Short mmCIF file of C-alpha atoms and ligand atoms in Angstrom, two decimals:
data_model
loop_
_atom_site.label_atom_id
_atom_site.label_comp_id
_atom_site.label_asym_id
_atom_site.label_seq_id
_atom_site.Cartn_x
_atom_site.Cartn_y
_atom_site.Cartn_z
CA UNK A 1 295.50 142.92 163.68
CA UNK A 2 297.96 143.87 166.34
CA UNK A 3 301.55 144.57 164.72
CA UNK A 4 304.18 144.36 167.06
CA UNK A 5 307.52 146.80 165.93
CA UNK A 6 310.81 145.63 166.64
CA UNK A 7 314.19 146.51 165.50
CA UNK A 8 315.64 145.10 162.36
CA UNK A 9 317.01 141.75 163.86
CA UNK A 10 320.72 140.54 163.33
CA UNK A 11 321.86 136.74 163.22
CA UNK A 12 325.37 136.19 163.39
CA UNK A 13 325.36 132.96 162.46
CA UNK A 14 324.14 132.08 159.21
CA UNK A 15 326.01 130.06 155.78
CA UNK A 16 324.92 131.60 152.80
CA UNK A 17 326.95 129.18 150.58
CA UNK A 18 328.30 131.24 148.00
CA UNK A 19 330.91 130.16 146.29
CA UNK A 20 330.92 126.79 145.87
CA UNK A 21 327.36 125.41 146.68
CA UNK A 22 324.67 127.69 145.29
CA UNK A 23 322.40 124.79 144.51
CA UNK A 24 321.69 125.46 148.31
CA UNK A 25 321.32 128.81 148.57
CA UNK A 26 323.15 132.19 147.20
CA UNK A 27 323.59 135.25 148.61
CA UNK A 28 320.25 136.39 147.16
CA UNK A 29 318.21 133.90 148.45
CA UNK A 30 319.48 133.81 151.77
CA UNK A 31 319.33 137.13 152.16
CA UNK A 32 315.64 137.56 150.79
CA UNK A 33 315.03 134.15 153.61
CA UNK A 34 316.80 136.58 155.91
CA UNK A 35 314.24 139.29 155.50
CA UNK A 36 311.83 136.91 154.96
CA UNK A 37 312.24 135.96 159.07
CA UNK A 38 313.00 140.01 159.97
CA UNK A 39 316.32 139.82 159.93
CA UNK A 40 318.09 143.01 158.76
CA UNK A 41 321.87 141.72 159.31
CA UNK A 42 323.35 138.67 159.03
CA UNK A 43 327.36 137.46 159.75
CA UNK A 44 328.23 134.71 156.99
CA UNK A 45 330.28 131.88 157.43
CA UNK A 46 333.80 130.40 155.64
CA UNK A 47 333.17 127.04 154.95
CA UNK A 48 332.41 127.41 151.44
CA UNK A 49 334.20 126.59 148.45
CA UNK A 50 337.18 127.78 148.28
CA UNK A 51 336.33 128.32 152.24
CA UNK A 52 337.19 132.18 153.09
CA UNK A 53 340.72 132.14 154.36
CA UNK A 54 343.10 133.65 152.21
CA UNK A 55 342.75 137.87 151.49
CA UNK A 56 341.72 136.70 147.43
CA UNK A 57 339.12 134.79 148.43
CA UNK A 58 337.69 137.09 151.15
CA UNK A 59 337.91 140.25 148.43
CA UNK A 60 335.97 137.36 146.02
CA UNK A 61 333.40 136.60 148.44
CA UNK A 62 332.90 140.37 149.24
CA UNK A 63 332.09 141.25 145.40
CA UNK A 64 330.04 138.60 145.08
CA UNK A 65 327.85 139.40 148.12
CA UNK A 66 327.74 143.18 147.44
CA UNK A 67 325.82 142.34 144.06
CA UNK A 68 323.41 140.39 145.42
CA UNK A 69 322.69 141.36 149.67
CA UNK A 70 319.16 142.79 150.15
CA UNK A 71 320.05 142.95 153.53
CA UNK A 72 323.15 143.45 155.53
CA UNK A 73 325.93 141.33 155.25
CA UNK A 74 329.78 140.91 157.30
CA UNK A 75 331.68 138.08 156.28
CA UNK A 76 333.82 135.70 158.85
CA UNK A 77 337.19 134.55 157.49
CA UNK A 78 338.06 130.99 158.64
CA UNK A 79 340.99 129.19 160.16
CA UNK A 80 342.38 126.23 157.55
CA UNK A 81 345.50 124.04 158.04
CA UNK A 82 346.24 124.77 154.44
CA UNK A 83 346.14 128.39 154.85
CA UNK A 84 347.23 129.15 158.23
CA UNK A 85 346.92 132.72 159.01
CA UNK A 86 347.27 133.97 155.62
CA UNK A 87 343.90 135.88 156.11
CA UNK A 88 345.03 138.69 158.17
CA UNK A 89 345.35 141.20 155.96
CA UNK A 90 341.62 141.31 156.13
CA UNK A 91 341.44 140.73 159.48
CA UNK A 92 339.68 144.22 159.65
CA UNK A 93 337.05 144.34 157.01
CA UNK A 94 335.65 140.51 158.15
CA UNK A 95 333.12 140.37 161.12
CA UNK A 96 335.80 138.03 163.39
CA UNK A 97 337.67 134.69 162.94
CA UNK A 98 335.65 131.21 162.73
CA UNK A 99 337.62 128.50 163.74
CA UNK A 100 336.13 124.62 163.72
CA UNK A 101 337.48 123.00 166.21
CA UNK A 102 334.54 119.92 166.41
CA UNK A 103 333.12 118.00 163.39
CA UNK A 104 330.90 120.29 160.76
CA UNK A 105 330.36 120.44 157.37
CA UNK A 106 333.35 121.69 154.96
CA UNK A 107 337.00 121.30 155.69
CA UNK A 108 338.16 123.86 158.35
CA UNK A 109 338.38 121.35 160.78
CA UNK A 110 341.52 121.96 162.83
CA UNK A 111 342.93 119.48 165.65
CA UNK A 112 346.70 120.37 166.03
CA UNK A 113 347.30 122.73 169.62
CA UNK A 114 349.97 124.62 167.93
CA UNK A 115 348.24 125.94 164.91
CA UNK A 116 345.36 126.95 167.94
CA UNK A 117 348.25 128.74 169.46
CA UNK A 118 348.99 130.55 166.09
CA UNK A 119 345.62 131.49 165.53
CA UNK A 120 344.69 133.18 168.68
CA UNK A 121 347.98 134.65 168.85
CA UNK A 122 348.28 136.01 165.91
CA UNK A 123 344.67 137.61 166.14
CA UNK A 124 345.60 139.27 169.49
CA UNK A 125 348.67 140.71 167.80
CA UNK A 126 346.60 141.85 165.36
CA UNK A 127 344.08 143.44 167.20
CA UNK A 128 347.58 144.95 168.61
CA UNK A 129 348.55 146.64 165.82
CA UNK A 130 345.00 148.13 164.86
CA UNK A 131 344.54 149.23 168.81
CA UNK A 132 341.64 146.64 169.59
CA UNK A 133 341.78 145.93 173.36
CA UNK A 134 338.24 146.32 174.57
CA UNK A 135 334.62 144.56 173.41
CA UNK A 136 333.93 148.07 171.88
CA UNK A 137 335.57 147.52 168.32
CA UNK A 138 334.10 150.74 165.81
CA UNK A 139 337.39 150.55 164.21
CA UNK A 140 339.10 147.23 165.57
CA UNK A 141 338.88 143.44 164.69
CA UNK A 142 335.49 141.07 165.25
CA UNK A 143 336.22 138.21 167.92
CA UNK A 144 337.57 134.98 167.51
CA UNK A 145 334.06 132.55 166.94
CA UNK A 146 334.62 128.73 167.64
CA UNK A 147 332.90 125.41 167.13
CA UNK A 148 334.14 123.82 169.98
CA UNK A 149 332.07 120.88 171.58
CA UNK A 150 332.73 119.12 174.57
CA UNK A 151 336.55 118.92 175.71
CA UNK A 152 337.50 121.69 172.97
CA UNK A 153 335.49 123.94 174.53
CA UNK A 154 337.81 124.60 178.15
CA UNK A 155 340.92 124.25 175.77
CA UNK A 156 339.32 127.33 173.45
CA UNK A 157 338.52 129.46 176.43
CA UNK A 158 341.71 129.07 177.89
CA UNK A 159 343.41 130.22 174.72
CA UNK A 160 341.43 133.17 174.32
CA UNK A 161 342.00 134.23 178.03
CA UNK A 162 346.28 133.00 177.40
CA UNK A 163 346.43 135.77 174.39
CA UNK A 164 343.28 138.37 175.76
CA UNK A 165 341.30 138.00 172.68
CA UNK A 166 337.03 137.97 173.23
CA UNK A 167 335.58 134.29 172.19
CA UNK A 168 332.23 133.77 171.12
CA UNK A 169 331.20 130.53 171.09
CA UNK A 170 328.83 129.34 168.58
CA UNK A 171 325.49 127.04 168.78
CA UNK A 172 326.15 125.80 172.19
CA UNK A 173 323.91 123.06 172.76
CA UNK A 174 324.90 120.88 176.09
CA UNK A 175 324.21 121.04 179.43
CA UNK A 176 328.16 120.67 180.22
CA UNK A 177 329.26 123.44 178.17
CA UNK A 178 326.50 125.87 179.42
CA UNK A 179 327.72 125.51 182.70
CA UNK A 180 331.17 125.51 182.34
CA UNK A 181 330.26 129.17 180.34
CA UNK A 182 328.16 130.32 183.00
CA UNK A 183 331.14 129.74 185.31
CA UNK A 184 334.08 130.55 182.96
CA UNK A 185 331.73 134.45 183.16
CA UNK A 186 331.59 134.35 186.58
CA UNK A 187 335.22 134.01 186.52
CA UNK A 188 335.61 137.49 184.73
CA UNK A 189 336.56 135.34 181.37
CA UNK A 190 335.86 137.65 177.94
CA UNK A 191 333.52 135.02 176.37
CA UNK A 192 330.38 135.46 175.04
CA UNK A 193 327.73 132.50 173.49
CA UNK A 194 325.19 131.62 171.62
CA UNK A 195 321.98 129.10 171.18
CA UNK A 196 319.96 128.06 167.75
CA UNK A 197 316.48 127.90 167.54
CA UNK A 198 316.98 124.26 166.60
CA UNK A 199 318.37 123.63 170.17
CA UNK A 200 315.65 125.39 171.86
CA UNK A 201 313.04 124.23 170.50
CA UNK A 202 313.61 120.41 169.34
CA UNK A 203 315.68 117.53 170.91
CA UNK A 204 316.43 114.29 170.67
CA UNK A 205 312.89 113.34 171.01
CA UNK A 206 312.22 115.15 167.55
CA UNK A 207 314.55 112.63 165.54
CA UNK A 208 312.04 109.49 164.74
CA UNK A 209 309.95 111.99 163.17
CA UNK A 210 313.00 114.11 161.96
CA UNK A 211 314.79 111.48 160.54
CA UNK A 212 317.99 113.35 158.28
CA UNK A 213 316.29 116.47 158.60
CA UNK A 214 317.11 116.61 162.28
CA UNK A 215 320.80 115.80 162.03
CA UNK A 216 323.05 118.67 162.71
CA UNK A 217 326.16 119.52 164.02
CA UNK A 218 326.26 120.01 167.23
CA UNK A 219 323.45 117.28 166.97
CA UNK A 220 320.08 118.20 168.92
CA UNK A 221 320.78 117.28 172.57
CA UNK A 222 319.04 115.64 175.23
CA UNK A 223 315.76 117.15 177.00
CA UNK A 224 317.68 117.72 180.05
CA UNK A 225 320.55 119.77 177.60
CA UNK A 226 317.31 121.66 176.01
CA UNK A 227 316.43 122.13 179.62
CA UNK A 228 319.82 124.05 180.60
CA UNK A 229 319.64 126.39 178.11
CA UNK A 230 316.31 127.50 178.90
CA UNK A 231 317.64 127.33 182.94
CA UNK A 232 320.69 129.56 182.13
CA UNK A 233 318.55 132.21 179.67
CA UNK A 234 320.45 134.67 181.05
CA UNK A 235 323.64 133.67 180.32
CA UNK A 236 322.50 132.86 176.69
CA UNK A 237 324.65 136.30 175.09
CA UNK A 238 322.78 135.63 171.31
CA UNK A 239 320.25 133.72 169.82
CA UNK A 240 321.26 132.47 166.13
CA UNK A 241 320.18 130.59 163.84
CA UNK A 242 323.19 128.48 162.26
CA UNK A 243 321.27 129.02 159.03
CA UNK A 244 323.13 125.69 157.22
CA UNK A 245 320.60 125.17 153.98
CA UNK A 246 321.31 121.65 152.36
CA UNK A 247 319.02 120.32 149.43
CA UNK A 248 316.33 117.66 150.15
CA UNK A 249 318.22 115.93 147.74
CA UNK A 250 321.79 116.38 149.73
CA UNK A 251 319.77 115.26 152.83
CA UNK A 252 318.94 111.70 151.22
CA UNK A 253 315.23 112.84 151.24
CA UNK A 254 314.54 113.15 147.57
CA UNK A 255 317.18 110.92 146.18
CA UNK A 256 319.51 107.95 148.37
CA UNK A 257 322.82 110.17 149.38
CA UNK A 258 325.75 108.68 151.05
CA UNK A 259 326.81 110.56 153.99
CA UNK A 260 324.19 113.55 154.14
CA UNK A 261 325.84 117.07 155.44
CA UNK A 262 324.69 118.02 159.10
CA UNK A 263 322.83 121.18 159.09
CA UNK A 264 319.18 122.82 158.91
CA UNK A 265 317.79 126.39 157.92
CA UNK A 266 317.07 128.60 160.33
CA UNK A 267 316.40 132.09 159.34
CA UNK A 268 313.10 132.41 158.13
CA UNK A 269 312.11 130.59 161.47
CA UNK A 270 313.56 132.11 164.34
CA UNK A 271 311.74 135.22 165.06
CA UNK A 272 308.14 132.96 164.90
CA UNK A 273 309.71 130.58 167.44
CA UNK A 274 310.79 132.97 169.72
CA UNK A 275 307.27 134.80 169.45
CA UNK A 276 305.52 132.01 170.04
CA UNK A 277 307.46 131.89 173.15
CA UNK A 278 307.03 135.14 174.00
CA UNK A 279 303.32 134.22 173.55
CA UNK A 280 303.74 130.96 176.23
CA UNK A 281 305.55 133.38 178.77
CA UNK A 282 308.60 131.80 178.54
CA UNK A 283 310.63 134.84 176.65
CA UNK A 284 310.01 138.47 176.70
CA UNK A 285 309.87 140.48 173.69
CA UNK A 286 313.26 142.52 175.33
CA UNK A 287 315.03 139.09 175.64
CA UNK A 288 314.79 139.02 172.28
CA UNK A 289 315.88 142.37 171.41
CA UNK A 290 318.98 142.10 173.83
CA UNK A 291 319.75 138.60 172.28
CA UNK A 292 319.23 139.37 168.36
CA UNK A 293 320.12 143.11 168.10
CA UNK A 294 322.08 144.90 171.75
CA UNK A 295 324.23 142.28 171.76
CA UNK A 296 325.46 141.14 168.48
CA UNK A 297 325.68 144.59 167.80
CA UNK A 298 328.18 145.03 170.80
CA UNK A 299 329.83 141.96 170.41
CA UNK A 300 330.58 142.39 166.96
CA UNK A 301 330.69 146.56 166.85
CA UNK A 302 328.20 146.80 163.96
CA UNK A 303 326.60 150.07 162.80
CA UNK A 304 323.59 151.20 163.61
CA UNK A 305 320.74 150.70 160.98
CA UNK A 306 318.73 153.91 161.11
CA UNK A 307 315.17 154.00 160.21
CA UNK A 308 315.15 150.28 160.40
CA UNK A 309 312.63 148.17 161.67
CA UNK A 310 310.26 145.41 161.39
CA UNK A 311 306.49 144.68 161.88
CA UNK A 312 304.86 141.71 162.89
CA UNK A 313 301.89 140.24 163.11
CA UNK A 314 301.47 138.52 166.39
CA UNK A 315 297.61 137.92 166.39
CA UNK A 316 297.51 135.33 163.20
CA UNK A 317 298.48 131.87 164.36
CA UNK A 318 299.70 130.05 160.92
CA UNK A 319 301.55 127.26 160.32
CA UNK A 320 305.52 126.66 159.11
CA UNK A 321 305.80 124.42 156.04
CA UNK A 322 307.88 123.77 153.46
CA UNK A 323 306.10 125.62 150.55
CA UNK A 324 306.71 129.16 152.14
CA UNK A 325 309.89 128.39 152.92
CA UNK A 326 312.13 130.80 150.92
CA UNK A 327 315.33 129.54 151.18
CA UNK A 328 317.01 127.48 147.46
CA UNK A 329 316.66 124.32 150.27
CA UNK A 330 313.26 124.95 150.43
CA UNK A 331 312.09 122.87 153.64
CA UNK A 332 312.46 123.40 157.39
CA UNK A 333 312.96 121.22 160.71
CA UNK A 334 309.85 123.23 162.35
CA UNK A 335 307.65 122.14 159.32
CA UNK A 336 304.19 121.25 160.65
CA UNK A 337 304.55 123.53 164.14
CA UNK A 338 301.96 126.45 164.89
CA UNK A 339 303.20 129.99 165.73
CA UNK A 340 302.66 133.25 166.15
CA UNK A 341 304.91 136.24 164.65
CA UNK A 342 304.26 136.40 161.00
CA UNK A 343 306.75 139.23 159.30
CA UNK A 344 304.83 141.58 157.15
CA UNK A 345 306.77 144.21 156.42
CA UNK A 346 310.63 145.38 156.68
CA UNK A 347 312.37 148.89 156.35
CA UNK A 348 315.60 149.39 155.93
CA UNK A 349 317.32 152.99 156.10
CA UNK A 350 313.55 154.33 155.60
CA UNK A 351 312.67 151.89 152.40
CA UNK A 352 310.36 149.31 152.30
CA UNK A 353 312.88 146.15 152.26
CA UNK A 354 309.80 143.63 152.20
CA UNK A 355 305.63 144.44 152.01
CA UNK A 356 302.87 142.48 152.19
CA UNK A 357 305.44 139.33 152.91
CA UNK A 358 307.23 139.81 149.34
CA UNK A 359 310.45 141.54 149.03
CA UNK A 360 310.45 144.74 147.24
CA UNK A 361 314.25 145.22 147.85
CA UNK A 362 316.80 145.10 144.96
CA UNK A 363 320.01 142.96 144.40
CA UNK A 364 322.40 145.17 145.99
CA UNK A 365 320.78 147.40 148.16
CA UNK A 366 322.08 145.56 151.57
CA UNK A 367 325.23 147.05 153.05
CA UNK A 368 328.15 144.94 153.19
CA UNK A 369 329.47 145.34 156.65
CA UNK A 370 333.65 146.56 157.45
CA UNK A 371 334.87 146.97 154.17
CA UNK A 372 336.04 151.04 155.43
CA UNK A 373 337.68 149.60 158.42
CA UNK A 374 341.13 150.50 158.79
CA UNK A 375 343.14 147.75 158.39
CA UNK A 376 346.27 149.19 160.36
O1 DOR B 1 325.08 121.39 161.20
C1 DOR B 1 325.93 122.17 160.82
N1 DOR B 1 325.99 122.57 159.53
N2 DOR B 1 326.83 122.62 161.68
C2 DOR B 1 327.89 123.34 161.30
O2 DOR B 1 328.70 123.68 162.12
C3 DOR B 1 328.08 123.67 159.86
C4 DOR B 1 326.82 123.63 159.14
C5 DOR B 1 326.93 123.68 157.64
O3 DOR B 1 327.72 124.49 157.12
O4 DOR B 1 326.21 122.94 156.96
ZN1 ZN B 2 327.46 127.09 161.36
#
């Protein structure tokens, strides 16, 4: 059996759900999904419950994960109306800022230009005071991450360039926003992006059969948008997976639900996908070791993991389904699909993390990610 070796992969975009909604996931189980999928590191979103935006809540969040991480963990704090900026104080031990400035799931929606202003200004200042000014941060601030679809997505760049603070833009997913990236970086603009599995490798044409399990925010585009991010690959900074676990039951599958929350696993998934690619010569295995680990390790200035890697089996074709999925959601969109790029085993600082496909790692042993930073 071949076994290809790769570094331990990072995704910087996952929701791990704890506190608030552990009926879809913890940061056990998402964590053992993580590894699951050969992911090593993973950056966890605010919108839980109470979202992550006020210094108490971020110092909650961060004992709750460090019980429970088998792998590596940094933790976003989020923009609110309520809040404001009240989170700065931890400014330095969270991976960046998320702001939602399009529809999601959770309430961190904000719409009001001023409180933008605030936001980015206040993060600049910030990165001021603890002497951030370049994309290499090993003792600075994370970068400001937005959800910012169509028209929010010029007004988000132009705020980051107004007060010099680095954007990454998250899940991009339309052919209009691809190329107004791939221009605003011609331009010399300090933005960085990037695409889900989800809108790689499914569009539109995937909903009849779909159904709730394909709805998402930003929703799956059109082939021609599916077609523009493959066209601008190189532009494409990161691939993650927007890992947003929801019960069959939330998604109206198992039981009728009202208005079912966008959003669709991702981590256990991503690494298969992207083999398989490799596999139809339309990726190289170094795309996706300068998409999942060179660059979110840049972009974000995480450590090093020594002695940490992954192996692979990319001779066994198998198929995804729902009964290995390891995730509390326990289904996935790619349900049903052939691939290549089954993980069988995971180190981490020179111990086995995962063997055989089950994790051997305990509750605990993952790193959470900052929390020595300086904070100025
Ligand atoms: O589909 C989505 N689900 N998009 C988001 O931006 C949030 C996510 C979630 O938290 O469920
Ligand atoms: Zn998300």
């Amino acid at each position: 059996m071949p076994t290809l070796r790769l570094p331990g992969l990072t995704d910087v975009h996952v929701h791990l759900r704890e506190p608030g909604y552990e009926r879809k996931e913890d940061f056990f189980t998402g964590t053992v999904a993580a590894l699951a999928g050969g992911i090593t590191t993973v950056l966890d979103m605010p919108n839980t419950q109470p979202p992550t935006s006020t210094p108490e809540h971020f110092r909650e969040k961060a004992a709750l994960a460090a019980q429970k991480i088998v792998c590596d963990l940094g933790l976003y704090i989020g923009a609110t109306t309520t809040w404001g900026d009240a989170y700065l104080p931890v400014a330095a031990q969270a991976c960046g800022l998320k702001i939602y400035v399009s529809e999601t799931f959770g309430s961190l929606r904000i719409e009001d230009l001023a409180l933008m202003h605030r936001f980015f200004r206040s993060w600049s200042e910030t990165a001021d005071l603890l002497g951030y000014r370049s994309s290499e941060i090993p003792h600075g601030i994370g970068p400001v991450a937005v959800h910012a679809e169509e028209l929010m997505l010029p007004v988000c760049v132009e705020l980051a360039d107004l007060y010099d603070v680095p954007l990454h833009v998250v899940h991009v997913s339309r052919r209009s926003e691809v190329e107004l990236l791939v221009r605003a970086k011609e331009r010399g603009r300090r933005v960085t992006f990037e695409a889900t599995p989800h809108h790689l490798f499914l569009s539109q044409a995937d909903l009849p059969r779909l159904g709730a399990l394909g709805d998402m925010r930003p929703k799956l585009g059109t082939p021609d948008d599916v077609a523009a991010l493959w066209q601008h690959l190189d532009a494409i900074d990161v691939f993650a997976t927007d890992h947003a676990p929801h019960t069959l039951a939330d998604k109206g599958v198992t039981a009728p639900a009202e208005s079912p929350p966008p959003g669709v696993p991702g981590v256990e998934t991503m690494l298969p996908l992207l083999l398989t690619a490799v596999d139809e010569g339309r990726l190289s295995v170094e795309d996706i070791i300068a998409r999942c680990v060179i660059a979110p390790r840049r972009i974000f200035g995480l450590p090093e993991q020594p002695d940490t890697y992954v192996e692979v089996d990319i001779d066994t074709r198998f198929e995804l389904t729902n009964s290995a999925v390891r995730s509390k959601c326990g289904w996935t969109p790619f349900a049903g699909r052939t691939v290549i790029g089954r993980v069988e085993r995971v180190v981490m600082r020179g111990k086995a993390a995962l063997e055989g496909g089950r994790v051997v790692a305990s509750p605990g042993e993952g790193v959470l990610l900052f929390q020595d930073r300086p904070s100025g």
